[in-house]
Amino acid sequence: MPERFTVTTPIYYVNDVPHIGHAYNEVATDVLARWHRMRGDDTFMLTGTDEHGQKIMRTAAAHDTSPQEWTDRLVETAWKPQLDLLDIANDDFIRTTEERHERGVKIFLQRLYDAGWIYHGEFEAEYCVGCEEYKTASDLVPGTGEYEGQLVCAIHSRPVETVREANYFFKLSEFQQQLLDLYADRPDYVQPEHVRNEVRSFVSQGLTDLSISRSTFDWGIEVPWDEDHVVYVWFEALLNYVTAIGYGVDDETFERRWPAVHIVGKDIARFHAVIWPAMQMAAGIPVSDHVFGHGWLLVGGEKMSKSKATGIEPRQITDVFGVDAFRYYFMRAIAFGSDGSFSWEDLDARYHSELANGLGNLASRAIAMVQKYRDGVVPDVAPVPEVAELLEASVTRADAAIDRFQIHEAIDQAMRIVDRLNGFVTEQAPWVLAKDDARQDELDAVLATLVQGIGTAAILLAPVMTRSTQSLWAAVGGEGEVRDQPIRSAHAWRGTGRVETIPPLFPRVEAQ
Ligand code: MSP
C-alpha cells in the first residue's frame, strides 16, 4: 500500500493579486508534493482561495463591484494563472464560494451544534479586518503617523474596530487540556520548534470561546439553523481542507485523503494548530498530521506585504531569471521555517555561481567529454566507489530531510553532489587521461561517474526545478520523465547509455 500524503497550502485572500510571499508558500508545498509523488506515495496537493469576509467585501465595494464578481475576476486573472506561471502541480483548487464547500461547511457546523459545542451569546471585542481576527490587548501596538495616539494591529499597523453583537460561539475553552495533551503526545504535530513553543504557551495561558458568526453583513455562508448569521470567515476557511476531499458527502474519498499536512505561514499557525484541531476533536474526525509554520519573506526587515506597498510580484523575477531559478532560489536560500530577506543581488549571485557555473557547466562539460572521447556513448562501467557512496548517502539524507520539512537541506544534498563532481573533474583531469593509452579504463570510470552523478542530481532536483532537470535528464540518457523516477533510488538509475547535447540550462543574465 502506498503511503498517503495529503498536503495543503493556506487558501489565499483574493482582495489583491499574489506577491512572492504567497508564491513562496505555494512553491514549498508543491516541492513537498512532487517529492512524495516521486516516492510513490498516494499524494494529493490542495490549494485554493478564501473569498468571504469583510476584507473582500470592502475591497469589492471600493472597486464598485460585487464581492462575487470581484473574486471571480481575481481568481481567473491572477490566482490561477500564478499556479501555471510557477509550475505548481496541484491536484485540486477550492474556492470557498463553491457549492461543495458551502454544503460541507453546513454539515460540519450542524454536527457541532447538535453535539452541543455551539451556543448563542453576547459579546464585544476588537477586530482587525486585515487579519479577519479578534484581537486581545497584547496583539496591539502604539500606532505611528496618521494613527499616532491609537492602538493598531501589530501586523497591519492599522486601528482595530470594535464589534458588539449577539453571535454564536464555539466552546474552544473546553479544549485546552486536550490541545496541551496533543502537543505533548505528538511533538512533531506543530513544527518547527519555535512555532510549537509559541502555540503551546498561547494555549497554556487559557482559551476563551470563539465567536463563529456575524450578523451585520451577509458576504459569507449562512449558519444552517439561523439565516440572520453568516459563519465567521476563518471558521469556514479552515474547513476547506475537508470540504475539498468530500467531508460529509463522499466518505471513501475522505478516508483516503484525510488527515493532511498543512504548510502555513507562521502568522496563521495559531488558527491551524489551536482552533482547527479543537474543531476536529469536536467533530470527531482525526486531527491533522502536521502543521508546519514557515517564516516570512522580509523587505526592509518587515513582512513583505501588498498593503504596505512592499509587495513584489513573481513575474518580476521569473521574467528575468526563469521559473526554475525562482523556485530554486527561495527554497535554497532560506532555511524552511526561518524568515529570509529577498535581495536581487543574492538571487543573481546564486543563479550564476550555483546554477550557471555549478550545475550548468558541469553538465555541459561532462556531456562534451563523453562526446569527444567516447562518441557520445557512456562507458558501461561502475562509478568510482568514493562517488558512488556519496550519491547513495546524499539520496538518503535528502529524503530524510524532506520528512522534517527541511527542503533547503534536501537541496543542499543535491548541490553537494554537483560540487563534488566539479571537484572530481578537476582532480581527475580527463583531458590528461584521454592522451594516455594505458589509462583508458580510468577515463571510462571518470566519465561513467560523472554521468551517474548528474542523473542523480537531476532526479533530486526535479521537485524543485521542473524544467531544467528534464533537459538534464534527457541529456544524460535518462528515459521518460524525470518526475516519474523513484527518488529514493535516485543514485541507482539506469539510462540509454548515450548522451545528447543540450543548450545552456542557465544562460547568463546581464545585471539590470
Ligand atoms: N486566508 C487566510 C488563510 C486561510 S487558510 C484556512 C490568509 N490568507 S493570506 O492570503 O493573507 O495569506 C496566505 C499565506 O501567505 C499565509 O500563509 C501567509 O503567511 C503567507 N504570506 C503572506 N505574506 C507573506 C510573506 N511576506 N512571506 C511569507 N509568507 C507570506 O491568511
Coordinates of C-alpha atoms and ligand atoms in Angstrom, one line a residue:
M1 CA 0.0 0.0 0.0
P2 CA 1.5 3.4 -0.9
E3 CA 1.6 5.9 1.9
R4 CA -0.9 8.7 2.0
F5 CA 0.4 12.2 1.6
T6 CA -2.2 15.0 1.5
V7 CA -0.7 18.4 1.7
T8 CA -2.3 21.8 1.7
T9 CA -1.4 25.4 1.2
P10 CA -3.5 28.1 3.1
I11 CA -6.3 29.4 0.9
Y12 CA -5.4 32.9 -0.1
Y13 CA -7.4 36.1 0.3
V14 CA -8.3 37.4 -3.1
N15 CA -8.5 41.0 -2.1
D16 CA -5.5 41.6 -4.2
V17 CA -3.1 39.9 -6.7
P18 CA -0.4 37.5 -5.4
H19 CA 3.1 38.5 -4.3
I20 CA 6.2 36.5 -3.8
G21 CA 5.2 35.7 -0.2
H22 CA 2.2 33.8 -1.4
A23 CA 4.3 32.2 -4.2
Y24 CA 6.9 31.1 -1.6
N25 CA 4.1 29.2 0.2
E26 CA 2.8 27.6 -3.0
V27 CA 6.3 26.5 -4.2
A28 CA 7.3 24.9 -0.9
T29 CA 4.1 22.9 -0.8
D30 CA 4.5 21.9 -4.4
V31 CA 8.1 20.7 -3.8
L32 CA 7.0 18.5 -1.0
A33 CA 4.1 17.1 -3.0
R34 CA 6.3 16.4 -6.0
W35 CA 8.9 14.7 -3.8
H36 CA 6.3 12.5 -2.3
R37 CA 4.9 11.6 -5.7
M38 CA 8.4 10.5 -6.7
R39 CA 8.5 8.3 -3.6
G40 CA 5.4 6.6 -4.9
D41 CA 3.1 8.0 -2.2
D42 CA -0.6 8.4 -2.8
T43 CA -0.2 12.2 -3.0
F44 CA -2.8 14.9 -3.1
M45 CA -1.9 18.6 -3.1
L46 CA -4.7 21.1 -2.4
T47 CA -4.7 24.9 -2.7
G48 CA -7.4 27.5 -3.3
T49 CA -8.9 30.8 -2.4
D50 CA -10.5 32.3 0.7
E51 CA -13.3 34.5 -0.7
H52 CA -15.7 35.5 2.1
G53 CA -15.4 38.0 4.9
Q54 CA -15.3 41.8 5.4
K55 CA -11.9 42.4 3.8
I56 CA -13.0 41.1 0.4
M57 CA -16.5 42.7 0.8
R58 CA -14.9 46.1 1.4
T59 CA -12.4 45.8 -1.4
A60 CA -15.1 44.9 -3.9
A61 CA -17.2 47.8 -2.7
A62 CA -14.2 50.1 -3.1
H63 CA -14.0 49.0 -6.7
D64 CA -17.7 49.5 -7.3
T65 CA -18.3 45.8 -7.9
S66 CA -20.0 42.9 -6.1
P67 CA -17.8 40.5 -4.0
Q68 CA -18.7 37.6 -6.3
E69 CA -17.7 39.5 -9.4
W70 CA -14.5 40.7 -7.7
T71 CA -13.4 37.3 -6.6
D72 CA -14.3 35.7 -10.0
R73 CA -12.1 38.2 -11.7
L74 CA -9.1 37.9 -9.4
V75 CA -9.2 34.1 -9.3
E76 CA -9.3 33.8 -13.1
T77 CA -6.9 36.6 -14.0
A78 CA -4.4 36.4 -11.1
W79 CA -4.5 33.5 -8.8
K80 CA -5.0 30.6 -11.1
P81 CA -2.5 32.0 -13.7
Q82 CA 0.1 32.3 -10.9
L83 CA -0.1 28.5 -10.4
D84 CA 0.7 28.0 -14.1
L85 CA 3.4 30.6 -14.0
L86 CA 5.2 28.8 -11.1
D87 CA 4.7 25.2 -12.4
I88 CA 2.5 24.3 -9.4
A89 CA 1.1 20.8 -9.9
N90 CA -1.8 21.0 -7.5
D91 CA -4.4 18.2 -7.7
D92 CA -7.3 20.4 -6.7
F93 CA -8.2 24.1 -6.3
I94 CA -11.0 25.0 -4.0
R95 CA -12.8 28.3 -3.8
T96 CA -14.9 29.0 -0.7
T97 CA -17.7 30.3 -2.8
E98 CA -18.2 26.9 -4.4
E99 CA -21.3 24.9 -3.7
R100 CA -19.2 21.8 -2.5
H101 CA -17.6 24.0 0.2
E102 CA -20.8 25.6 1.4
R103 CA -22.5 22.2 1.7
G104 CA -19.6 20.7 3.7
V105 CA -19.4 23.7 6.0
K106 CA -23.1 23.5 6.8
I107 CA -22.9 19.7 7.5
F108 CA -19.9 20.3 9.8
L109 CA -21.5 23.2 11.6
Q110 CA -24.8 21.4 12.2
R111 CA -22.9 18.4 13.7
L112 CA -21.1 20.7 16.1
Y113 CA -24.4 22.4 17.0
D114 CA -26.2 19.1 17.5
A115 CA -23.4 17.8 19.7
G116 CA -23.7 20.9 22.0
W117 CA -20.4 22.6 21.1
I118 CA -22.1 25.8 19.9
Y119 CA -24.2 28.3 21.9
H120 CA -25.6 31.8 21.5
G121 CA -24.2 34.7 23.4
E122 CA -23.5 38.5 23.6
F123 CA -20.1 39.9 23.1
E124 CA -17.8 42.9 22.4
A125 CA -14.3 42.6 21.0
E126 CA -11.7 44.4 18.9
Y127 CA -11.4 43.1 15.4
C128 CA -8.8 43.6 12.7
V129 CA -10.3 43.3 9.2
G130 CA -6.9 42.9 7.6
C131 CA -6.3 39.7 9.7
E132 CA -10.0 38.9 9.9
E133 CA -9.3 38.2 13.5
Y134 CA -10.4 39.2 17.0
K135 CA -7.5 40.8 18.9
T136 CA -6.5 40.9 22.5
A137 CA -4.7 43.9 24.2
S138 CA -1.3 42.1 23.8
D139 CA -1.8 41.9 20.0
L140 CA -1.9 45.7 19.7
V141 CA 0.9 48.2 19.5
P142 CA 1.0 52.0 19.5
G143 CA 0.3 53.5 16.1
T144 CA 2.5 55.8 14.2
G145 CA 2.0 58.6 11.5
E146 CA -1.7 59.1 10.9
Y147 CA -2.6 56.6 13.7
E148 CA -0.4 58.3 16.3
G149 CA -2.0 58.0 19.8
Q150 CA -4.2 55.0 18.8
L151 CA -3.5 51.3 19.3
V152 CA -3.1 49.4 16.0
C153 CA -2.8 45.8 14.8
A154 CA 0.8 44.7 15.1
I155 CA 0.6 43.1 11.6
H156 CA -1.3 45.6 9.6
S157 CA -0.3 48.8 11.5
R158 CA -4.0 50.0 11.3
P159 CA -6.6 50.6 14.0
V160 CA -8.9 47.7 15.0
E161 CA -12.7 48.0 15.0
T162 CA -15.0 47.3 18.0
V163 CA -17.5 44.5 17.2
R164 CA -20.6 44.5 19.5
E165 CA -23.0 41.7 18.5
A166 CA -25.0 38.8 19.7
N167 CA -23.3 35.8 18.0
Y168 CA -22.8 32.1 18.1
F169 CA -19.9 30.8 20.0
F170 CA -17.7 27.7 19.7
K171 CA -16.7 26.2 23.1
L172 CA -13.0 26.5 22.4
S173 CA -12.2 26.9 26.1
E174 CA -13.1 23.3 26.8
F175 CA -10.3 22.0 24.6
Q176 CA -7.3 23.5 26.5
Q177 CA -6.2 20.3 28.1
Q178 CA -6.8 18.1 25.0
L179 CA -4.7 20.5 23.0
L180 CA -1.9 20.5 25.5
D181 CA -2.0 16.7 25.5
L182 CA -1.9 16.7 21.7
Y183 CA 1.3 18.9 21.7
A184 CA 2.9 16.6 24.3
D185 CA 1.9 13.3 22.8
R186 CA 2.8 14.3 19.2
P187 CA 5.9 16.5 19.4
D188 CA 6.1 16.7 15.6
Y189 CA 2.5 17.8 15.2
V190 CA 3.4 21.5 15.2
Q191 CA 6.8 22.4 13.6
P192 CA 9.3 23.9 13.7
E193 CA 10.1 24.0 17.4
H194 CA 9.8 27.8 17.9
V195 CA 6.3 27.8 16.4
R196 CA 5.3 24.8 18.6
N197 CA 6.6 26.6 21.7
E198 CA 4.6 29.8 20.7
V199 CA 1.4 27.8 20.2
R200 CA 1.8 25.8 23.4
S201 CA 2.5 28.8 25.5
F202 CA -0.6 30.6 24.0
V203 CA -2.8 27.6 24.9
S204 CA -1.4 27.2 28.4
Q205 CA -2.4 30.8 29.2
G206 CA -6.1 29.7 28.8
L207 CA -8.5 29.8 25.9
T208 CA -11.7 31.8 25.5
D209 CA -14.7 30.7 23.5
L210 CA -14.7 31.8 19.9
S211 CA -17.3 33.9 18.2
I212 CA -18.0 32.0 15.0
S213 CA -20.8 34.0 13.3
R214 CA -21.6 37.6 12.2
S215 CA -25.0 39.2 11.7
T216 CA -24.1 42.7 10.5
F217 CA -23.2 41.7 6.9
D218 CA -24.1 38.8 4.6
W219 CA -21.0 38.0 2.5
G220 CA -20.5 34.5 3.8
I221 CA -22.1 31.1 4.4
E222 CA -25.4 31.1 6.2
V223 CA -25.5 29.5 9.6
P224 CA -27.7 26.4 8.8
W225 CA -30.2 27.0 11.7
D226 CA -30.2 30.8 11.7
E227 CA -30.4 32.7 8.4
D228 CA -29.6 36.0 10.1
H229 CA -26.0 34.9 10.6
V230 CA -23.1 34.1 8.4
V231 CA -20.2 31.9 9.5
Y232 CA -17.0 33.7 10.7
V233 CA -14.6 33.6 7.8
W234 CA -11.8 31.8 9.5
F235 CA -14.0 29.1 10.9
E236 CA -15.3 28.4 7.4
A237 CA -12.0 28.8 5.6
L238 CA -10.3 26.1 7.8
L239 CA -13.0 23.7 6.7
N240 CA -11.8 23.9 3.0
Y241 CA -9.2 21.2 3.9
V242 CA -12.1 18.7 4.4
T243 CA -14.8 20.0 2.2
A244 CA -12.5 19.7 -0.8
I245 CA -12.0 15.9 -0.1
G246 CA -15.6 15.0 0.4
Y247 CA -16.3 15.6 4.0
G248 CA -19.9 14.6 4.8
V249 CA -20.7 13.6 1.2
D250 CA -18.1 11.2 -0.1
D251 CA -16.7 9.1 2.8
E252 CA -14.5 7.0 0.6
T253 CA -12.5 9.9 -0.7
F254 CA -12.4 11.5 2.7
E255 CA -11.0 8.4 4.3
R256 CA -8.4 8.0 1.6
R257 CA -7.2 11.6 1.8
W258 CA -7.6 12.6 5.4
P259 CA -5.6 13.5 7.6
A260 CA -3.5 16.1 5.9
V261 CA -0.3 18.1 6.4
H262 CA -0.7 21.9 6.5
I263 CA 2.0 24.2 5.3
V264 CA 1.2 27.7 6.5
G265 CA 3.0 31.0 7.3
K266 CA 3.8 31.3 11.0
D267 CA 1.3 34.2 11.3
I268 CA -1.5 31.8 10.8
A269 CA -0.1 28.9 12.8
R270 CA -2.4 29.5 15.8
F271 CA -5.5 29.1 13.7
H272 CA -4.2 25.9 12.3
A273 CA -2.7 24.4 15.5
V274 CA -5.3 25.7 18.1
I275 CA -8.7 26.4 16.6
W276 CA -8.5 23.8 13.8
P277 CA -7.6 20.8 15.9
A278 CA -10.3 21.8 18.5
M279 CA -12.8 21.8 15.7
Q280 CA -11.6 18.4 14.5
M281 CA -11.9 17.0 18.0
A282 CA -15.4 18.4 18.5
A283 CA -16.5 16.9 15.1
G284 CA -14.9 13.6 15.9
I285 CA -12.5 13.5 12.9
P286 CA -8.8 12.6 13.2
V287 CA -6.5 15.6 13.9
S288 CA -4.3 16.7 11.0
D289 CA -0.9 15.0 10.7
H290 CA 1.3 18.1 10.9
V291 CA 1.1 21.9 10.9
F292 CA 4.4 23.4 9.6
G293 CA 4.7 27.2 10.1
H294 CA 7.3 28.7 7.7
G295 CA 8.9 32.1 8.1
W296 CA 8.3 35.3 6.3
L297 CA 9.9 36.9 3.3
L298 CA 11.1 40.2 4.6
V299 CA 11.6 43.5 2.9
G300 CA 13.4 46.2 5.0
G301 CA 13.2 43.9 8.0
E302 CA 9.4 43.6 7.8
K303 CA 7.0 41.0 6.5
M304 CA 6.6 41.8 2.8
S305 CA 3.1 42.8 2.1
K306 CA 0.9 44.4 -0.6
S307 CA -0.9 46.6 1.9
K308 CA 2.4 48.1 3.0
A309 CA 3.5 48.5 -0.7
T310 CA 6.5 46.2 -0.3
G311 CA 5.0 43.5 -2.5
I312 CA 7.0 42.1 -5.4
E313 CA 5.1 40.1 -8.0
P314 CA 6.6 36.7 -9.0
R315 CA 6.7 37.7 -12.7
Q316 CA 9.2 40.5 -11.9
I317 CA 11.6 37.7 -11.1
T318 CA 10.6 34.9 -13.4
D319 CA 10.8 37.3 -16.4
V320 CA 14.5 37.8 -15.8
F321 CA 15.7 34.5 -14.2
G322 CA 13.1 32.0 -15.3
V323 CA 10.7 29.8 -13.2
D324 CA 13.3 27.2 -12.2
A325 CA 15.6 29.8 -10.7
F326 CA 12.7 31.4 -8.9
R327 CA 11.8 28.1 -7.3
Y328 CA 15.4 27.1 -6.6
Y329 CA 16.3 30.4 -5.1
F330 CA 13.6 30.7 -2.4
M331 CA 13.8 27.0 -1.4
R332 CA 17.6 27.0 -1.3
A333 CA 18.5 30.4 0.2
I334 CA 16.0 30.4 3.1
A335 CA 16.1 27.7 5.8
F336 CA 12.5 26.5 5.7
G337 CA 10.9 27.6 9.0
S338 CA 13.1 30.8 9.3
D339 CA 12.5 34.3 8.0
G340 CA 14.5 35.4 5.0
S341 CA 15.2 38.7 3.2
F342 CA 14.8 38.7 -0.5
S343 CA 17.6 40.5 -2.4
W344 CA 18.2 40.8 -6.1
E345 CA 22.0 40.7 -5.5
D346 CA 21.8 37.4 -3.7
L347 CA 19.5 35.9 -6.3
D348 CA 21.8 37.0 -9.1
A349 CA 24.9 35.7 -7.3
R350 CA 23.3 32.2 -6.6
Y351 CA 21.9 32.0 -10.1
H352 CA 25.4 32.5 -11.6
S353 CA 27.5 30.6 -9.1
E354 CA 25.3 27.6 -8.2
L355 CA 23.1 27.2 -11.3
A356 CA 25.0 28.5 -14.3
N357 CA 28.6 27.8 -13.2
G358 CA 27.9 24.9 -10.8
L359 CA 25.2 22.7 -12.3
G360 CA 25.0 24.0 -15.9
N361 CA 28.8 24.0 -16.5
L362 CA 29.2 20.6 -15.0
A363 CA 26.6 19.2 -17.3
S364 CA 27.9 20.8 -20.5
R365 CA 31.5 19.8 -19.8
A366 CA 30.6 16.2 -18.9
I367 CA 28.5 15.8 -22.0
A368 CA 31.1 17.3 -24.2
M369 CA 33.7 15.0 -22.9
V370 CA 31.6 11.8 -23.4
Q371 CA 31.0 13.0 -26.9
K372 CA 34.6 13.9 -27.6
Y373 CA 36.3 10.8 -26.1
R374 CA 33.6 8.2 -26.5
D375 CA 31.4 9.3 -29.4
G376 CA 28.5 10.0 -27.0
V377 CA 28.4 6.5 -25.5
V378 CA 28.6 6.4 -21.7
P379 CA 31.1 3.7 -20.7
D380 CA 29.3 0.7 -19.2
V381 CA 31.4 0.5 -16.0
A382 CA 30.6 1.2 -12.4
P383 CA 31.1 4.7 -11.0
V384 CA 34.2 5.1 -8.7
P385 CA 33.3 3.8 -5.2
E386 CA 34.0 7.1 -3.4
V387 CA 31.5 9.0 -5.5
A388 CA 29.0 6.1 -5.7
E389 CA 28.9 6.1 -1.8
L390 CA 28.4 9.9 -1.8
L391 CA 25.5 9.6 -4.2
E392 CA 23.7 7.0 -2.1
A393 CA 24.3 8.8 1.2
S394 CA 23.1 12.1 -0.3
V395 CA 19.9 10.5 -1.6
T396 CA 19.2 9.0 1.8
R397 CA 20.0 12.3 3.6
A398 CA 17.9 14.4 1.2
D399 CA 14.9 12.1 1.6
A400 CA 15.1 12.1 5.4
A401 CA 15.3 16.0 5.3
I402 CA 12.0 16.1 3.5
D403 CA 10.3 14.2 6.3
R404 CA 11.5 17.0 8.6
F405 CA 10.2 19.6 6.0
Q406 CA 13.8 20.8 5.6
I407 CA 13.6 21.5 1.9
H408 CA 16.8 23.6 1.9
E409 CA 18.7 20.6 3.4
A410 CA 17.5 18.3 0.7
I411 CA 18.6 20.8 -2.0
D412 CA 21.9 21.1 -0.2
Q413 CA 22.5 17.4 -0.5
A414 CA 21.9 17.6 -4.3
M415 CA 24.2 20.6 -4.6
R416 CA 27.0 18.7 -2.7
I417 CA 26.9 16.1 -5.4
V418 CA 27.3 18.9 -8.0
D419 CA 30.2 20.4 -6.1
R420 CA 31.9 17.1 -5.6
L421 CA 31.6 16.2 -9.3
N422 CA 33.1 19.6 -10.3
G423 CA 36.0 18.9 -7.9
F424 CA 36.3 15.4 -9.3
V425 CA 36.7 16.6 -12.9
T426 CA 39.5 19.0 -11.8
E427 CA 41.3 16.2 -9.8
Q428 CA 40.9 13.5 -12.5
A429 CA 41.7 15.8 -15.5
P430 CA 40.0 13.5 -18.1
W431 CA 41.8 15.5 -20.8
V432 CA 45.1 14.2 -19.5
L433 CA 43.8 10.6 -19.2
A434 CA 42.5 10.8 -22.8
K435 CA 46.0 11.2 -24.1
D436 CA 47.3 8.1 -22.4
D437 CA 46.5 4.7 -23.9
A438 CA 47.4 3.0 -20.7
R439 CA 44.7 5.0 -18.7
Q440 CA 41.6 4.4 -20.8
D441 CA 39.9 2.3 -18.1
E442 CA 40.4 5.2 -15.7
L443 CA 38.8 7.6 -18.2
D444 CA 35.9 5.2 -18.6
A445 CA 35.3 5.2 -14.9
V446 CA 35.5 9.0 -14.7
L447 CA 33.0 9.6 -17.5
A448 CA 30.6 7.0 -16.1
T449 CA 30.9 8.5 -12.6
L450 CA 30.1 12.0 -14.0
V451 CA 27.0 10.8 -15.9
Q452 CA 25.7 8.8 -13.0
G453 CA 26.2 11.7 -10.6
I454 CA 24.5 14.2 -12.9
G455 CA 21.5 11.9 -13.4
T456 CA 21.2 11.5 -9.6
A457 CA 21.3 15.3 -9.1
A458 CA 18.7 15.8 -11.8
I459 CA 16.3 13.4 -10.0
L460 CA 16.9 15.0 -6.6
L461 CA 16.4 18.5 -8.0
A462 CA 13.3 17.6 -10.1
P463 CA 10.8 18.5 -7.5
V464 CA 12.4 22.0 -7.3
M465 CA 13.4 22.8 -10.9
T466 CA 10.8 21.1 -13.1
R467 CA 12.1 22.2 -16.5
S468 CA 15.9 22.2 -16.5
T469 CA 16.1 18.9 -14.7
Q470 CA 14.0 17.3 -17.5
S471 CA 16.5 18.6 -20.1
L472 CA 19.4 17.5 -18.0
W473 CA 17.8 14.0 -17.5
A474 CA 17.3 13.6 -21.3
A475 CA 20.8 14.8 -22.0
V476 CA 22.5 12.2 -19.8
G477 CA 20.4 9.4 -21.4
G478 CA 17.5 9.3 -18.9
E479 CA 14.4 7.7 -20.3
G480 CA 10.9 9.2 -20.0
E481 CA 10.1 11.9 -17.5
V482 CA 12.5 12.7 -14.7
R483 CA 9.4 13.3 -12.4
D484 CA 8.5 9.6 -12.8
Q485 CA 11.7 8.3 -11.4
P486 CA 11.7 6.7 -7.9
I487 CA 13.5 9.3 -5.8
R488 CA 14.6 7.0 -3.1
S489 CA 16.8 5.1 -5.5
A490 CA 18.0 8.1 -7.5
H491 CA 21.6 7.0 -7.2
A492 CA 20.9 3.7 -9.0
W493 CA 19.1 5.0 -12.1
R494 CA 19.9 3.4 -15.5
G495 CA 19.6 5.1 -18.8
T496 CA 20.1 4.5 -22.5
G497 CA 23.9 4.9 -22.2
R498 CA 24.0 7.7 -24.7
V499 CA 24.4 11.5 -24.0
E500 CA 22.8 14.3 -26.1
T501 CA 23.9 17.9 -26.4
I502 CA 21.8 20.5 -24.6
P503 CA 21.6 24.3 -24.9
P504 CA 22.9 26.2 -21.8
L505 CA 20.4 25.4 -19.0
F506 CA 21.0 28.7 -17.2
P507 CA 22.0 31.4 -19.7
R508 CA 23.9 34.3 -18.2
V509 CA 21.7 37.2 -17.1
E510 CA 23.1 40.7 -17.5
A511 CA 22.8 42.9 -14.5
Q512 CA 19.8 45.2 -14.8
Ligands
MSP1 N1 -7.0 33.4 4.0 C1 -6.0 33.2 5.1 C2 -5.6 31.7 5.2 C3 -6.8 30.8 5.4 S1 -6.2 29.1 5.4 C4 -7.6 28.3 6.0 C5 -4.8 34.0 4.8 N2 -4.6 34.4 3.5 S2 -3.4 35.3 3.1 O1 -3.6 35.5 1.7 O2 -3.3 36.5 3.8 O3 -2.0 34.6 3.4 C6 -1.8 33.3 2.8 C7 -0.4 32.8 3.2 O4 0.6 33.7 2.6 C8 -0.2 32.8 4.7 O5 0.4 31.5 5.0 C9 0.8 33.8 4.9 O6 1.7 33.5 5.9 C10 1.6 33.8 3.6 N3 2.3 35.1 3.4 C11 1.8 36.3 3.2 N4 2.8 37.2 3.2 C12 4.0 36.5 3.3 C13 5.3 36.9 3.3 N5 5.8 38.1 3.2 N6 6.2 35.8 3.5 C14 5.9 34.5 3.6 N7 4.6 34.2 3.6 C15 3.6 35.2 3.5 O7 -4.0 34.2 5.7

